[in-house]
mmCIF file of C-alpha atoms in Angstrom:
data_model
loop_
_atom_site.group_PDB
_atom_site.id
_atom_site.type_symbol
_atom_site.label_atom_id
_atom_site.label_comp_id
_atom_site.label_asym_id
_atom_site.label_seq_id
_atom_site.Cartn_x
_atom_site.Cartn_y
_atom_site.Cartn_z
ATOM 1 C CA MET A 1 41.737 22.182 -2.524
ATOM 2 C CA ILE A 2 38.103 22.929 -2.342
ATOM 3 C CA GLY A 3 38.409 26.145 -4.335
ATOM 4 C CA LEU A 4 40.394 24.532 -7.264
ATOM 5 C CA ARG A 5 37.771 21.916 -7.124
ATOM 6 C CA ASN A 6 34.871 24.505 -7.421
ATOM 7 C CA LEU A 7 36.897 27.037 -10.153
ATOM 8 C CA ALA A 8 37.543 23.657 -12.574
ATOM 9 C CA PHE A 9 33.932 22.575 -12.043
ATOM 10 C CA ALA A 10 32.810 26.046 -13.057
ATOM 11 C CA VAL A 11 34.874 26.152 -16.108
ATOM 12 C CA VAL A 12 34.208 22.766 -17.265
ATOM 13 C CA PHE A 13 30.433 21.875 -16.389
ATOM 14 C CA TYR A 14 29.136 25.667 -16.858
ATOM 15 C CA GLY A 15 31.487 26.478 -19.840
ATOM 16 C CA GLY A 16 30.611 22.926 -21.520
ATOM 17 C CA SER A 17 26.586 23.667 -20.806
ATOM 18 C CA VAL A 18 26.853 26.741 -23.056
ATOM 19 C CA ALA A 19 27.633 24.330 -26.150
ATOM 20 C CA PHE A 20 24.603 22.786 -24.803
ATOM 21 C CA VAL A 21 22.348 25.275 -24.948
ATOM 22 C CA LEU A 22 23.551 26.965 -28.082
ATOM 23 C CA LEU A 23 22.655 23.260 -29.449
ATOM 24 C CA SER A 24 19.114 22.867 -28.375
ATOM 25 C CA PRO A 25 17.409 24.989 -30.830
ATOM 26 C CA LEU A 26 18.726 22.621 -33.848
ATOM 27 C CA ALA A 27 17.995 19.506 -31.973
ATOM 28 C CA ALA A 28 14.522 20.770 -31.451
ATOM 29 C CA ALA A 29 14.296 21.869 -34.935
ATOM 30 C CA ILE A 30 15.375 18.040 -35.881
ATOM 31 C CA GLY A 31 12.647 16.578 -33.402
ATOM 32 C CA ARG A 32 11.831 15.576 -30.023
ATOM 33 C CA PRO A 33 13.852 12.300 -29.723
ATOM 34 C CA ALA A 34 17.225 14.449 -30.646
ATOM 35 C CA LEU A 35 16.184 17.115 -28.157
ATOM 36 C CA LEU A 36 15.484 14.394 -25.244
ATOM 37 C CA GLY A 37 18.972 12.954 -26.067
ATOM 38 C CA LEU A 38 20.641 16.434 -25.866
ATOM 39 C CA ALA A 39 19.327 16.628 -22.398
ATOM 40 C CA ARG A 40 20.082 13.063 -21.765
ATOM 41 C CA ALA A 41 24.061 14.024 -22.500
ATOM 42 C CA TRP A 42 23.856 17.268 -20.670
ATOM 43 C CA ILE A 43 22.903 15.380 -17.384
ATOM 44 C CA GLY A 44 25.420 12.608 -17.919
ATOM 45 C CA PHE A 45 28.093 15.454 -18.244
ATOM 46 C CA HIS A 46 26.535 16.969 -15.076
ATOM 47 C CA ARG A 47 26.637 13.835 -13.083
ATOM 48 C CA TRP A 48 30.477 13.391 -14.520
ATOM 49 C CA ALA A 49 31.550 16.771 -13.705
ATOM 50 C CA ALA A 50 29.986 16.437 -10.231
ATOM 51 C CA ARG A 51 31.490 13.349 -9.340
ATOM 52 C CA ALA A 52 35.220 13.648 -11.291
ATOM 53 C CA LEU A 53 35.150 17.405 -10.407
ATOM 54 C CA LEU A 54 33.747 18.097 -6.881
ATOM 55 C CA GLY A 55 33.943 14.718 -5.488
ATOM 56 C CA ILE A 56 30.156 14.256 -4.969
ATOM 57 C CA GLU A 57 28.408 10.726 -5.128
ATOM 58 C CA THR A 58 24.551 9.652 -5.044
ATOM 59 C CA ARG A 59 23.712 7.357 -2.865
ATOM 60 C CA ILE A 60 20.082 5.749 -3.407
ATOM 61 C CA VAL A 61 17.626 4.589 -0.268
ATOM 62 C CA GLY A 62 14.244 3.265 -1.051
ATOM 63 C CA ASP A 63 12.736 1.970 -4.133
ATOM 64 C CA PRO A 64 12.308 4.813 -7.174
ATOM 65 C CA GLN A 65 8.539 3.057 -7.927
ATOM 66 C CA LEU A 66 10.058 3.321 -11.590
ATOM 67 C CA GLY A 67 7.268 0.953 -12.830
ATOM 68 C CA THR A 68 4.202 3.370 -13.691
ATOM 69 C CA PRO A 69 4.083 6.772 -13.872
ATOM 70 C CA ALA A 70 3.588 8.677 -10.544
ATOM 71 C CA LEU A 71 3.855 12.119 -8.492
ATOM 72 C CA TYR A 72 7.124 12.656 -6.886
ATOM 73 C CA ALA A 73 7.148 15.268 -4.148
ATOM 74 C CA ALA A 74 11.012 16.216 -3.276
ATOM 75 C CA LYS A 75 13.024 18.267 -1.436
ATOM 76 C CA HIS A 76 14.836 21.025 -2.812
ATOM 77 C CA GLN A 77 18.487 22.242 -1.621
ATOM 78 C CA SER A 78 20.007 22.865 -4.837
ATOM 79 C CA MET A 79 20.293 22.361 -8.535
ATOM 80 C CA TYR A 80 22.258 18.836 -8.168
ATOM 81 C CA GLU A 81 18.719 17.120 -7.146
ATOM 82 C CA THR A 82 16.705 18.676 -10.472
ATOM 83 C CA LEU A 83 19.742 16.944 -12.715
ATOM 84 C CA GLU A 84 19.694 13.595 -10.483
ATOM 85 C CA LEU A 85 16.141 12.967 -10.243
ATOM 86 C CA SER A 86 16.250 13.382 -14.110
ATOM 87 C CA ARG A 87 18.575 10.955 -14.897
ATOM 88 C CA ILE A 88 17.086 8.551 -11.762
ATOM 89 C CA LEU A 89 13.588 8.707 -12.928
ATOM 90 C CA ASN A 90 14.241 8.121 -16.748
ATOM 91 C CA ARG A 91 13.163 12.070 -18.160
ATOM 92 C CA PRO A 92 10.200 13.098 -15.913
ATOM 93 C CA ALA A 93 8.144 16.483 -16.367
ATOM 94 C CA ILE A 94 9.421 18.659 -13.664
ATOM 95 C CA VAL A 95 7.381 21.855 -12.338
ATOM 96 C CA MET A 96 9.185 24.756 -12.943
ATOM 97 C CA LYS A 97 8.639 28.153 -11.566
ATOM 98 C CA GLN A 98 8.205 30.819 -14.566
ATOM 99 C CA GLU A 99 11.269 32.541 -13.986
ATOM 100 C CA LEU A 100 13.362 29.512 -15.374
ATOM 101 C CA ALA A 101 11.458 28.690 -18.040
ATOM 102 C CA ASP A 102 11.348 32.564 -19.590
ATOM 103 C CA ILE A 103 15.354 32.254 -19.690
ATOM 104 C CA PRO A 104 16.691 32.932 -23.445
ATOM 105 C CA ILE A 105 17.147 30.107 -25.394
ATOM 106 C CA TRP A 106 17.276 27.480 -22.629
ATOM 107 C CA GLY A 107 13.369 28.240 -21.222
ATOM 108 C CA ARG A 108 12.542 27.641 -24.811
ATOM 109 C CA ALA A 109 14.577 24.438 -24.863
ATOM 110 C CA ALA A 110 13.179 23.297 -21.804
ATOM 111 C CA ARG A 111 9.378 24.177 -22.524
ATOM 112 C CA ARG A 112 10.207 21.925 -25.408
ATOM 113 C CA TYR A 113 11.687 19.171 -23.583
ATOM 114 C CA GLY A 114 8.351 18.965 -21.704
ATOM 115 C CA VAL A 115 8.603 20.857 -18.369
ATOM 116 C CA ILE A 116 5.700 22.323 -16.350
ATOM 117 C CA VAL A 117 5.353 26.008 -15.292
ATOM 118 C CA VAL A 118 4.051 26.751 -12.243
ATOM 119 C CA ASP A 119 2.812 30.424 -11.681
ATOM 120 C CA ARG A 120 3.910 31.682 -8.224
ATOM 121 C CA GLU A 121 1.013 33.845 -8.098
ATOM 122 C CA ALA A 122 -1.061 30.298 -8.456
ATOM 123 C CA SER A 123 -4.306 31.323 -9.694
ATOM 124 C CA ALA A 124 -6.743 29.429 -11.237
ATOM 125 C CA GLY A 125 -6.076 29.706 -14.728
ATOM 126 C CA ALA A 126 -2.689 29.045 -13.664
ATOM 127 C CA LEU A 127 -3.212 25.876 -11.821
ATOM 128 C CA ARG A 128 -5.541 24.938 -15.138
ATOM 129 C CA ARG A 129 -2.647 25.020 -17.111
ATOM 130 C CA MET A 130 -0.274 23.302 -14.924
ATOM 131 C CA LEU A 131 -3.052 20.806 -14.707
ATOM 132 C CA GLY A 132 -3.211 20.033 -18.572
ATOM 133 C CA GLU A 133 0.783 20.378 -19.049
ATOM 134 C CA ALA A 134 0.797 17.524 -16.502
ATOM 135 C CA LYS A 135 -1.493 15.127 -17.929
ATOM 136 C CA VAL A 136 -0.041 15.708 -21.671
ATOM 137 C CA ALA A 137 3.230 14.452 -19.645
ATOM 138 C CA LEU A 138 1.437 11.376 -17.873
ATOM 139 C CA ASP A 139 -0.080 10.428 -21.225
ATOM 140 C CA ALA A 140 3.485 10.025 -22.877
ATOM 141 C CA GLY A 141 4.137 7.825 -20.085
ATOM 142 C CA ARG A 142 6.211 10.343 -18.246
ATOM 143 C CA SER A 143 6.319 11.080 -14.012
ATOM 144 C CA ILE A 144 6.193 14.153 -12.257
ATOM 145 C CA VAL A 145 8.624 16.175 -10.111
ATOM 146 C CA ILE A 146 7.339 18.543 -7.893
ATOM 147 C CA PHE A 147 9.443 20.368 -5.251
ATOM 148 C CA PRO A 148 6.237 21.180 -2.513
ATOM 149 C CA GLU A 149 8.112 23.254 -0.717
ATOM 150 C CA GLY A 150 8.664 25.933 -3.326
ATOM 151 C CA THR A 151 12.221 27.109 -3.643
ATOM 152 C CA ARG A 152 15.673 25.713 -2.489
ATOM 153 C CA VAL A 153 15.867 25.635 0.928
ATOM 154 C CA ALA A 154 19.000 25.306 3.258
ATOM 155 C CA PRO A 155 19.570 22.313 5.362
ATOM 156 C CA GLY A 156 17.163 22.234 8.652
ATOM 157 C CA GLU A 157 14.295 24.570 7.134
ATOM 158 C CA ARG A 158 11.040 23.085 6.608
ATOM 159 C CA PRO A 159 8.908 25.451 5.418
ATOM 160 C CA ALA A 160 5.055 24.939 4.815
ATOM 161 C CA LEU A 161 3.974 23.329 1.201
ATOM 162 C CA LYS A 162 2.726 25.568 -1.651
ATOM 163 C CA SER A 163 -0.719 25.198 -2.584
ATOM 164 C CA GLY A 164 0.428 24.091 -6.183
ATOM 165 C CA PHE A 165 1.136 20.351 -4.668
ATOM 166 C CA ALA A 166 -2.226 19.983 -3.330
ATOM 167 C CA GLY A 167 -3.654 21.019 -6.704
ATOM 168 C CA LEU A 168 -1.929 18.171 -8.750
ATOM 169 C CA TYR A 169 -2.619 15.664 -5.859
ATOM 170 C CA GLN A 170 -5.894 16.109 -6.089
ATOM 171 C CA MET A 171 -6.956 16.087 -9.351
ATOM 172 C CA LEU A 172 -4.037 13.955 -10.736
ATOM 173 C CA LYS A 173 -5.284 11.235 -8.031
ATOM 174 C CA LEU A 174 -1.874 9.382 -8.541
ATOM 175 C CA PRO A 175 0.518 7.705 -5.588
ATOM 176 C CA VAL A 176 2.838 10.492 -4.244
ATOM 177 C CA VAL A 177 6.488 9.177 -3.821
ATOM 178 C CA PRO A 178 8.241 11.469 -1.203
ATOM 179 C CA VAL A 179 11.851 12.424 -1.770
ATOM 180 C CA ALA A 180 14.158 13.288 1.135
ATOM 181 C CA LEU A 181 17.615 14.320 0.091
ATOM 182 C CA ASP A 182 20.481 16.247 2.087
ATOM 183 C CA SER A 183 22.156 17.790 -1.231
ATOM 184 C CA GLY A 184 22.756 20.997 0.953
ATOM 185 C CA ARG A 185 25.445 19.510 3.274
ATOM 186 C CA VAL A 186 27.799 19.536 -0.046
ATOM 187 C CA TRP A 187 25.996 21.773 -2.420
ATOM 188 C CA PRO A 188 25.066 24.704 -0.580
ATOM 189 C CA ARG A 189 23.311 27.941 -1.899
ATOM 190 C CA ARG A 190 26.099 30.096 -1.253
ATOM 191 C CA GLY A 191 29.978 29.447 -0.728
ATOM 192 C CA PRO A 192 31.938 26.895 -1.880
ATOM 193 C CA LYS A 193 30.661 22.816 -2.807
ATOM 194 C CA ARG A 194 32.236 19.994 -1.018
ATOM 195 C CA PRO A 195 33.232 16.282 -1.845
ATOM 196 C CA GLY A 196 30.570 13.883 -0.010
ATOM 197 C CA VAL A 197 27.839 11.630 -0.588
ATOM 198 C CA VAL A 198 24.242 13.029 -1.506
ATOM 199 C CA THR A 199 21.673 10.472 -0.217
ATOM 200 C CA ILE A 200 18.562 10.749 -2.153
ATOM 201 C CA ARG A 201 15.800 8.720 0.137
ATOM 202 C CA PHE A 202 12.581 7.679 -1.606
ATOM 203 C CA GLY A 203 9.785 6.918 0.833
ATOM 204 C CA GLU A 204 6.679 4.481 0.807
ATOM 205 C CA PRO A 205 4.149 5.924 -1.408
ATOM 206 C CA ILE A 206 1.243 7.838 -0.207
ATOM 207 C CA PRO A 207 -2.316 6.755 -1.931
ATOM 208 C CA PRO A 208 -4.142 8.798 -3.869
ATOM 209 C CA GLY A 209 -7.528 10.208 -2.335
ATOM 210 C CA LEU A 210 -6.418 11.270 1.258
ATOM 211 C CA SER A 211 -7.773 14.564 2.371
ATOM 212 C CA ARG A 212 -5.398 17.675 1.686
ATOM 213 C CA LYS A 213 -4.649 18.211 5.404
ATOM 214 C CA GLU A 214 -3.276 14.355 5.864
ATOM 215 C CA ALA A 215 -1.630 14.196 2.341
ATOM 216 C CA GLU A 216 0.074 17.409 3.098
ATOM 217 C CA ALA A 217 1.175 16.348 6.449
ATOM 218 C CA ARG A 218 2.484 12.710 5.341
ATOM 219 C CA VAL A 219 4.109 14.532 2.611
ATOM 220 C CA HIS A 220 5.880 17.122 4.596
ATOM 221 C CA ALA A 221 6.967 15.026 6.939
ATOM 222 C CA ALA A 222 8.428 12.060 4.467
ATOM 223 C CA ILE A 223 10.591 14.903 2.457
ATOM 224 C CA ASN A 224 12.120 16.367 5.850
ATOM 225 C CA ALA A 225 13.185 12.545 6.942
ATOM 226 C CA LEU A 226 16.656 13.542 6.520
ATOM 227 C CA GLU A 227 16.548 17.036 8.039
ATOM 228 C CA ARG A 228 18.867 17.595 11.389
ATOM 229 C CA ASP A 229 18.316 20.121 13.996
#
């Protein structure tokens, strides 16, 4: 049954996503509202496919703090939370690695949508560009989502935070909402996806103005709150 669920999801979601990707240049040419509408439709399509075909549901714990733009620092275990956080947080600007932004057609549409591209080299120039893109998003009333550990990790792994988080935290002077999650239990990096409930837990906001060491320690602990030894 799990194998059939995964096959159905692969055919329906990834096959259907091709149409969304091919439509993205047309939507971008029409204007930003059309592109945002297409993105919302794709995210909704993903939620339906994950629920109906894979049997994966989302449980939200805590307050997402949607009143004003904030910096969300989230655990990253699968593609699932990338789209779910976009849905829950109402089109935030997501910090994305350069390789994804360079994917033909899709990467260009993602840039037009307003992602924030991060260079793994973490040079001073790359940090300035990331900060500039973040400020553009904030001026548009959008929150920012960063995966501060830098990449997807398996359940139980707690790598140190990358330097890009500290740079955004210190320069933007925004409260940080830590996000813990456990999507890797049902959506592993390798192997079949399994039915289950993904918990997305929004922690208490961490105020701006803390030292880098304290901010990183508090964020690291909070985003790993659902990790099991």
